[in-house]
mmCIF file of C-alpha atoms in Angstrom:
data_model
loop_
_atom_site.group_PDB
_atom_site.id
_atom_site.type_symbol
_atom_site.label_atom_id
_atom_site.label_comp_id
_atom_site.label_asym_id
_atom_site.label_seq_id
_atom_site.Cartn_x
_atom_site.Cartn_y
_atom_site.Cartn_z
ATOM 1 C CA ASP A 1 45.746 23.868 101.388
ATOM 2 C CA THR A 2 45.450 27.308 102.885
ATOM 3 C CA GLY A 3 48.726 27.659 104.730
ATOM 4 C CA VAL A 4 50.956 26.330 107.473
ATOM 5 C CA SER A 5 49.017 24.688 110.301
ATOM 6 C CA GLN A 6 50.264 24.303 113.845
ATOM 7 C CA ASP A 7 48.726 22.293 116.631
ATOM 8 C CA PRO A 8 47.972 22.980 119.403
ATOM 9 C CA ARG A 9 47.559 26.748 119.409
ATOM 10 C CA HIS A 10 48.105 26.902 123.158
ATOM 11 C CA LYS A 11 49.702 24.498 125.622
ATOM 12 C CA ILE A 12 50.024 24.845 129.372
ATOM 13 C CA THR A 13 52.210 22.280 131.055
ATOM 14 C CA LYS A 14 53.839 21.694 134.392
ATOM 15 C CA ARG A 15 57.577 22.008 134.738
ATOM 16 C CA GLY A 16 59.263 18.697 134.063
ATOM 17 C CA GLN A 17 56.631 17.377 131.674
ATOM 18 C CA ASN A 18 57.269 16.571 128.019
ATOM 19 C CA VAL A 19 55.390 18.368 125.264
ATOM 20 C CA THR A 20 55.116 17.804 121.524
ATOM 21 C CA PHE A 21 53.995 20.250 118.873
ATOM 22 C CA ARG A 22 52.997 19.509 115.311
ATOM 23 C CA CYS A 23 53.446 21.531 112.133
ATOM 24 C CA ASP A 24 51.830 20.791 108.770
ATOM 25 C CA PRO A 25 53.526 22.804 106.027
ATOM 26 C CA ILE A 26 52.138 23.896 102.684
ATOM 27 C CA SER A 27 52.070 20.678 100.683
ATOM 28 C CA GLU A 28 54.420 21.664 97.880
ATOM 29 C CA HIS A 29 56.983 23.215 100.250
ATOM 30 C CA ASN A 30 59.910 20.885 100.848
ATOM 31 C CA ARG A 31 61.567 23.120 103.444
ATOM 32 C CA LEU A 32 60.301 23.440 107.003
ATOM 33 C CA TYR A 33 61.626 25.667 109.778
ATOM 34 C CA TRP A 34 61.093 26.024 113.498
ATOM 35 C CA TYR A 35 61.527 29.328 115.357
ATOM 36 C CA ARG A 36 61.088 30.318 118.976
ATOM 37 C CA GLN A 37 59.788 33.708 120.034
ATOM 38 C CA THR A 38 59.965 34.833 123.641
ATOM 39 C CA LEU A 39 57.866 37.690 124.950
ATOM 40 C CA GLY A 40 58.899 41.048 123.556
ATOM 41 C CA GLN A 41 61.467 39.606 121.156
ATOM 42 C CA GLY A 42 61.680 38.688 117.507
ATOM 43 C CA PRO A 43 61.622 35.036 116.460
ATOM 44 C CA GLU A 44 64.881 33.099 116.734
ATOM 45 C CA PHE A 45 65.807 30.262 114.425
ATOM 46 C CA LEU A 46 65.884 26.770 115.929
ATOM 47 C CA THR A 47 66.203 24.274 113.082
ATOM 48 C CA TYR A 48 65.243 23.518 109.504
ATOM 49 C CA PHE A 49 64.506 20.516 107.328
ATOM 50 C CA GLN A 50 64.761 19.894 103.646
ATOM 51 C CA ASN A 51 62.383 17.021 103.021
ATOM 52 C CA GLU A 52 63.082 14.599 105.887
ATOM 53 C CA ALA A 53 66.685 15.690 106.450
ATOM 54 C CA GLN A 54 67.442 18.044 109.319
ATOM 55 C CA LEU A 55 70.087 20.286 107.771
ATOM 56 C CA GLU A 56 70.754 22.911 110.394
ATOM 57 C CA LYS A 57 70.303 23.271 114.141
ATOM 58 C CA SER A 58 70.800 26.388 116.211
ATOM 59 C CA ARG A 59 72.769 26.344 119.433
ATOM 60 C CA LEU A 60 69.446 27.325 121.015
ATOM 61 C CA LEU A 61 68.260 23.773 120.408
ATOM 62 C CA SER A 62 69.425 22.116 123.608
ATOM 63 C CA ASP A 63 69.541 18.374 124.204
ATOM 64 C CA ARG A 64 66.006 18.528 125.597
ATOM 65 C CA PHE A 65 64.683 19.609 122.215
ATOM 66 C CA SER A 66 64.215 17.261 119.288
ATOM 67 C CA ALA A 67 62.587 17.839 115.943
ATOM 68 C CA GLU A 68 61.593 15.300 113.344
ATOM 69 C CA ARG A 69 60.093 15.240 109.901
ATOM 70 C CA PRO A 70 59.872 11.512 109.270
ATOM 71 C CA LYS A 71 58.194 11.469 105.863
ATOM 72 C CA GLY A 72 59.162 14.867 104.635
ATOM 73 C CA SER A 73 55.685 16.243 105.244
ATOM 74 C CA PHE A 74 54.571 17.239 108.766
ATOM 75 C CA SER A 75 57.081 17.893 111.527
ATOM 76 C CA THR A 76 57.052 17.528 115.290
ATOM 77 C CA LEU A 77 59.007 19.462 117.890
ATOM 78 C CA GLU A 78 59.360 17.767 121.270
ATOM 79 C CA ILE A 79 60.597 19.378 124.447
ATOM 80 C CA GLN A 80 61.534 17.021 127.234
ATOM 81 C CA ARG A 81 61.605 17.950 130.940
ATOM 82 C CA THR A 82 60.195 21.404 130.264
ATOM 83 C CA GLU A 83 61.541 24.388 132.182
ATOM 84 C CA GLN A 84 59.929 27.748 132.808
ATOM 85 C CA GLY A 85 62.403 29.300 130.405
ATOM 86 C CA ASP A 86 60.858 27.231 127.604
ATOM 87 C CA SER A 87 57.723 29.365 127.795
ATOM 88 C CA ALA A 88 57.493 30.983 124.372
ATOM 89 C CA MET A 89 55.691 31.000 121.054
ATOM 90 C CA TYR A 90 56.973 28.245 118.762
ATOM 91 C CA LEU A 91 56.556 29.204 115.135
ATOM 92 C CA CYS A 92 56.776 26.906 112.152
ATOM 93 C CA ALA A 93 57.354 28.064 108.591
ATOM 94 C CA SER A 94 57.712 26.383 105.232
ATOM 95 C CA SER A 95 59.137 27.410 101.896
ATOM 96 C CA LEU A 96 59.911 26.388 98.383
ATOM 97 C CA PRO A 97 63.483 25.551 97.427
ATOM 98 C CA SER A 98 65.761 28.512 96.923
ATOM 99 C CA ARG A 99 66.490 29.641 93.406
ATOM 100 C CA GLY A 100 69.380 31.761 94.567
ATOM 101 C CA GLU A 101 67.158 34.543 95.748
ATOM 102 C CA ALA A 102 66.275 35.571 99.275
ATOM 103 C CA ASN A 103 62.527 35.661 98.699
ATOM 104 C CA TYR A 104 61.003 32.331 97.852
ATOM 105 C CA GLY A 105 57.524 31.664 99.105
ATOM 106 C CA TYR A 106 58.173 31.595 102.829
ATOM 107 C CA THR A 107 55.024 31.197 104.966
ATOM 108 C CA PHE A 108 54.679 31.179 108.738
ATOM 109 C CA GLY A 109 52.100 29.336 110.778
ATOM 110 C CA SER A 110 50.176 30.945 113.630
ATOM 111 C CA GLY A 111 52.381 29.345 116.246
ATOM 112 C CA THR A 112 51.991 27.290 119.397
ATOM 113 C CA ARG A 113 52.125 29.286 122.603
ATOM 114 C CA LEU A 114 53.706 27.250 125.395
ATOM 115 C CA THR A 115 53.356 28.198 129.022
ATOM 116 C CA VAL A 116 55.341 26.196 131.577
ATOM 117 C CA VAL A 117 54.048 26.593 135.139
ATOM 118 C CA ALA B 1 76.825 41.822 117.155
ATOM 119 C CA GLN B 2 73.205 42.536 116.344
ATOM 120 C CA LYS B 3 72.468 41.875 112.714
ATOM 121 C CA ILE B 4 69.117 43.664 112.742
ATOM 122 C CA THR B 5 68.516 46.756 114.842
ATOM 123 C CA GLN B 6 65.148 48.359 115.429
ATOM 124 C CA THR B 7 65.664 51.314 117.723
ATOM 125 C CA GLN B 8 62.000 52.152 118.331
ATOM 126 C CA PRO B 9 60.430 49.811 120.902
ATOM 127 C CA GLY B 10 57.127 51.605 120.485
ATOM 128 C CA MET B 11 55.587 54.135 118.137
ATOM 129 C CA PHE B 12 52.330 56.050 118.111
ATOM 130 C CA VAL B 13 50.679 57.476 115.017
ATOM 131 C CA GLN B 14 47.407 59.251 114.413
ATOM 132 C CA GLU B 15 44.943 57.475 112.152
ATOM 133 C CA LYS B 16 45.352 58.485 108.480
ATOM 134 C CA GLU B 17 48.875 59.794 109.084
ATOM 135 C CA ALA B 18 52.045 58.229 107.704
ATOM 136 C CA VAL B 19 54.632 56.564 109.957
ATOM 137 C CA THR B 20 58.191 55.341 109.438
ATOM 138 C CA LEU B 21 59.568 52.346 111.317
ATOM 139 C CA ASP B 22 63.358 52.198 111.403
ATOM 140 C CA CYS B 23 65.548 49.211 110.628
ATOM 141 C CA THR B 24 69.296 48.956 110.181
ATOM 142 C CA TYR B 25 71.149 45.775 109.351
ATOM 143 C CA ASP B 26 74.648 44.390 109.301
ATOM 144 C CA THR B 27 75.958 41.914 106.749
ATOM 145 C CA SER B 28 79.040 41.231 104.686
ATOM 146 C CA ASP B 29 77.127 39.023 102.258
ATOM 147 C CA PRO B 30 76.579 40.904 98.983
ATOM 148 C CA SER B 31 73.396 38.944 98.322
ATOM 149 C CA TYR B 32 70.621 39.236 100.867
ATOM 150 C CA GLY B 33 66.982 40.055 101.266
ATOM 151 C CA LEU B 34 65.226 42.337 103.690
ATOM 152 C CA PHE B 35 61.693 41.719 104.887
ATOM 153 C CA TRP B 36 59.070 43.338 107.040
ATOM 154 C CA TYR B 37 56.531 41.257 108.922
ATOM 155 C CA LYS B 38 53.486 42.316 110.916
ATOM 156 C CA GLN B 39 52.501 40.329 113.984
ATOM 157 C CA PRO B 40 49.079 41.136 115.461
ATOM 158 C CA SER B 41 48.081 39.910 118.904
ATOM 159 C CA SER B 42 46.866 36.636 117.369
ATOM 160 C CA GLY B 43 50.518 35.697 116.838
ATOM 161 C CA GLU B 44 50.733 34.972 113.132
ATOM 162 C CA MET B 45 53.569 36.533 111.157
ATOM 163 C CA ILE B 46 52.149 38.366 108.168
ATOM 164 C CA PHE B 47 54.529 39.144 105.313
ATOM 165 C CA LEU B 48 54.344 42.787 104.238
ATOM 166 C CA ILE B 49 57.161 43.653 101.880
ATOM 167 C CA TYR B 50 60.481 42.430 100.499
ATOM 168 C CA GLN B 51 63.600 44.201 99.198
ATOM 169 C CA GLY B 52 66.433 42.353 97.495
ATOM 170 C CA SER B 53 69.966 43.642 97.895
ATOM 171 C CA TYR B 54 70.342 44.065 94.138
ATOM 172 C CA ASP B 55 67.002 45.739 93.593
ATOM 173 C CA GLN B 56 67.476 49.193 92.147
ATOM 174 C CA GLN B 57 64.108 50.567 93.169
ATOM 175 C CA ASN B 58 62.485 50.754 96.560
ATOM 176 C CA ALA B 59 59.814 48.117 97.064
ATOM 177 C CA THR B 60 56.189 49.129 97.390
ATOM 178 C CA GLU B 61 53.128 47.080 98.301
ATOM 179 C CA GLY B 62 49.927 49.068 98.596
ATOM 180 C CA ARG B 63 50.232 51.339 101.643
ATOM 181 C CA TYR B 64 53.645 49.892 102.499
ATOM 182 C CA SER B 65 56.908 51.091 101.043
ATOM 183 C CA LEU B 66 60.460 50.270 101.957
ATOM 184 C CA ASN B 67 63.007 53.076 102.047
ATOM 185 C CA PHE B 68 66.145 51.133 101.119
ATOM 186 C CA GLN B 69 69.448 52.957 101.610
ATOM 187 C CA LYS B 70 72.067 50.333 100.863
ATOM 188 C CA ALA B 71 75.142 52.407 101.709
ATOM 189 C CA ARG B 72 73.700 53.229 105.097
ATOM 190 C CA LYS B 73 72.404 49.648 105.547
ATOM 191 C CA SER B 74 68.962 50.816 106.403
ATOM 192 C CA ALA B 75 65.577 49.473 105.325
ATOM 193 C CA ASN B 76 62.885 51.599 106.897
ATOM 194 C CA LEU B 77 59.219 50.707 106.498
ATOM 195 C CA VAL B 78 56.828 53.512 105.637
ATOM 196 C CA ILE B 79 53.129 52.971 106.232
ATOM 197 C CA SER B 80 50.957 55.594 104.609
ATOM 198 C CA ALA B 81 47.425 56.497 105.690
ATOM 199 C CA SER B 82 47.569 54.490 108.928
ATOM 200 C CA GLN B 83 44.510 52.507 109.942
ATOM 201 C CA LEU B 84 43.435 51.249 113.343
ATOM 202 C CA GLY B 85 44.066 47.704 112.107
ATOM 203 C CA ASP B 86 47.728 48.535 111.618
ATOM 204 C CA SER B 87 48.272 48.401 115.376
ATOM 205 C CA ALA B 88 50.622 45.451 115.863
ATOM 206 C CA MET B 89 54.256 44.442 116.307
ATOM 207 C CA TYR B 90 56.409 44.997 113.249
ATOM 208 C CA PHE B 91 59.576 43.008 112.645
ATOM 209 C CA CYS B 92 62.390 43.703 110.240
ATOM 210 C CA ALA B 93 64.217 40.568 109.102
ATOM 211 C CA MET B 94 67.083 39.565 106.842
ATOM 212 C CA ARG B 95 68.093 36.460 104.944
ATOM 213 C CA GLU B 96 71.655 36.141 103.710
ATOM 214 C CA ILE B 97 72.019 33.914 100.664
ATOM 215 C CA GLY B 98 75.439 32.676 101.709
ATOM 216 C CA ASN B 99 74.564 32.025 105.335
ATOM 217 C CA GLY B 100 71.967 29.332 105.600
ATOM 218 C CA GLN B 101 68.266 29.366 105.131
ATOM 219 C CA ASN B 102 67.015 31.096 108.243
ATOM 220 C CA PHE B 103 65.792 34.579 108.971
ATOM 221 C CA VAL B 104 67.428 36.907 111.443
ATOM 222 C CA PHE B 105 64.793 39.111 113.045
ATOM 223 C CA GLY B 106 65.059 42.412 114.828
ATOM 224 C CA PRO B 107 63.498 42.960 118.259
ATOM 225 C CA GLY B 108 60.429 44.588 116.766
ATOM 226 C CA THR B 109 58.533 47.855 117.052
ATOM 227 C CA ARG B 110 55.081 48.031 118.579
ATOM 228 C CA LEU B 111 52.933 50.405 116.543
ATOM 229 C CA SER B 112 49.807 51.884 118.054
ATOM 230 C CA VAL B 113 47.414 53.771 115.786
ATOM 231 C CA LEU B 114 45.342 56.346 117.626
ATOM 232 C CA PRO B 115 41.805 57.250 116.526
#
């Protein structure tokens, strides 16, 4: 297991279509995070899971967005009725449980770049 | 209010010279961590260096060092002996122990290393 894998790397879709992205975390990491990064900006937090439980969702995660992690391993992020404003890089990350410190084995994937035309 | 501020949208540095990328942060949580990530054009976020709020010494990792000034709430990244491969976006980020599990990132600084 060499890191966090995301699929696809690139996705071009027409406005109004649904898209789904997949993230496979590092196997021993029980926490999984989704971030969105628009052009010229830093990543922004969307949501995170501990095992299969979705514990936090950002206000950025509108009703058209849904994330799942059904078995506590891989996760999917679905965007329904895509809009041009959804065009961004979607980054996944995974980590070990916190031991009360801020730095605990946090690894990002290479992202899925979505372009809505 | 912005929690992470990076005031340099772009920086140029001559190869083999040192460069400092600025970062200031805002938090009321006494326990937090500060991070620098490098993002090349391929898109992956590469972890560079970490500084904990209780760490007494500035962090160093090879050519990277973090100039941590807690009272001023600044965490500048210093890259020594710049290389052409250092050209990338650099993001400063913070995690607050008492405020969830997510990072807050700054807007980034684009570093260009000139031959």
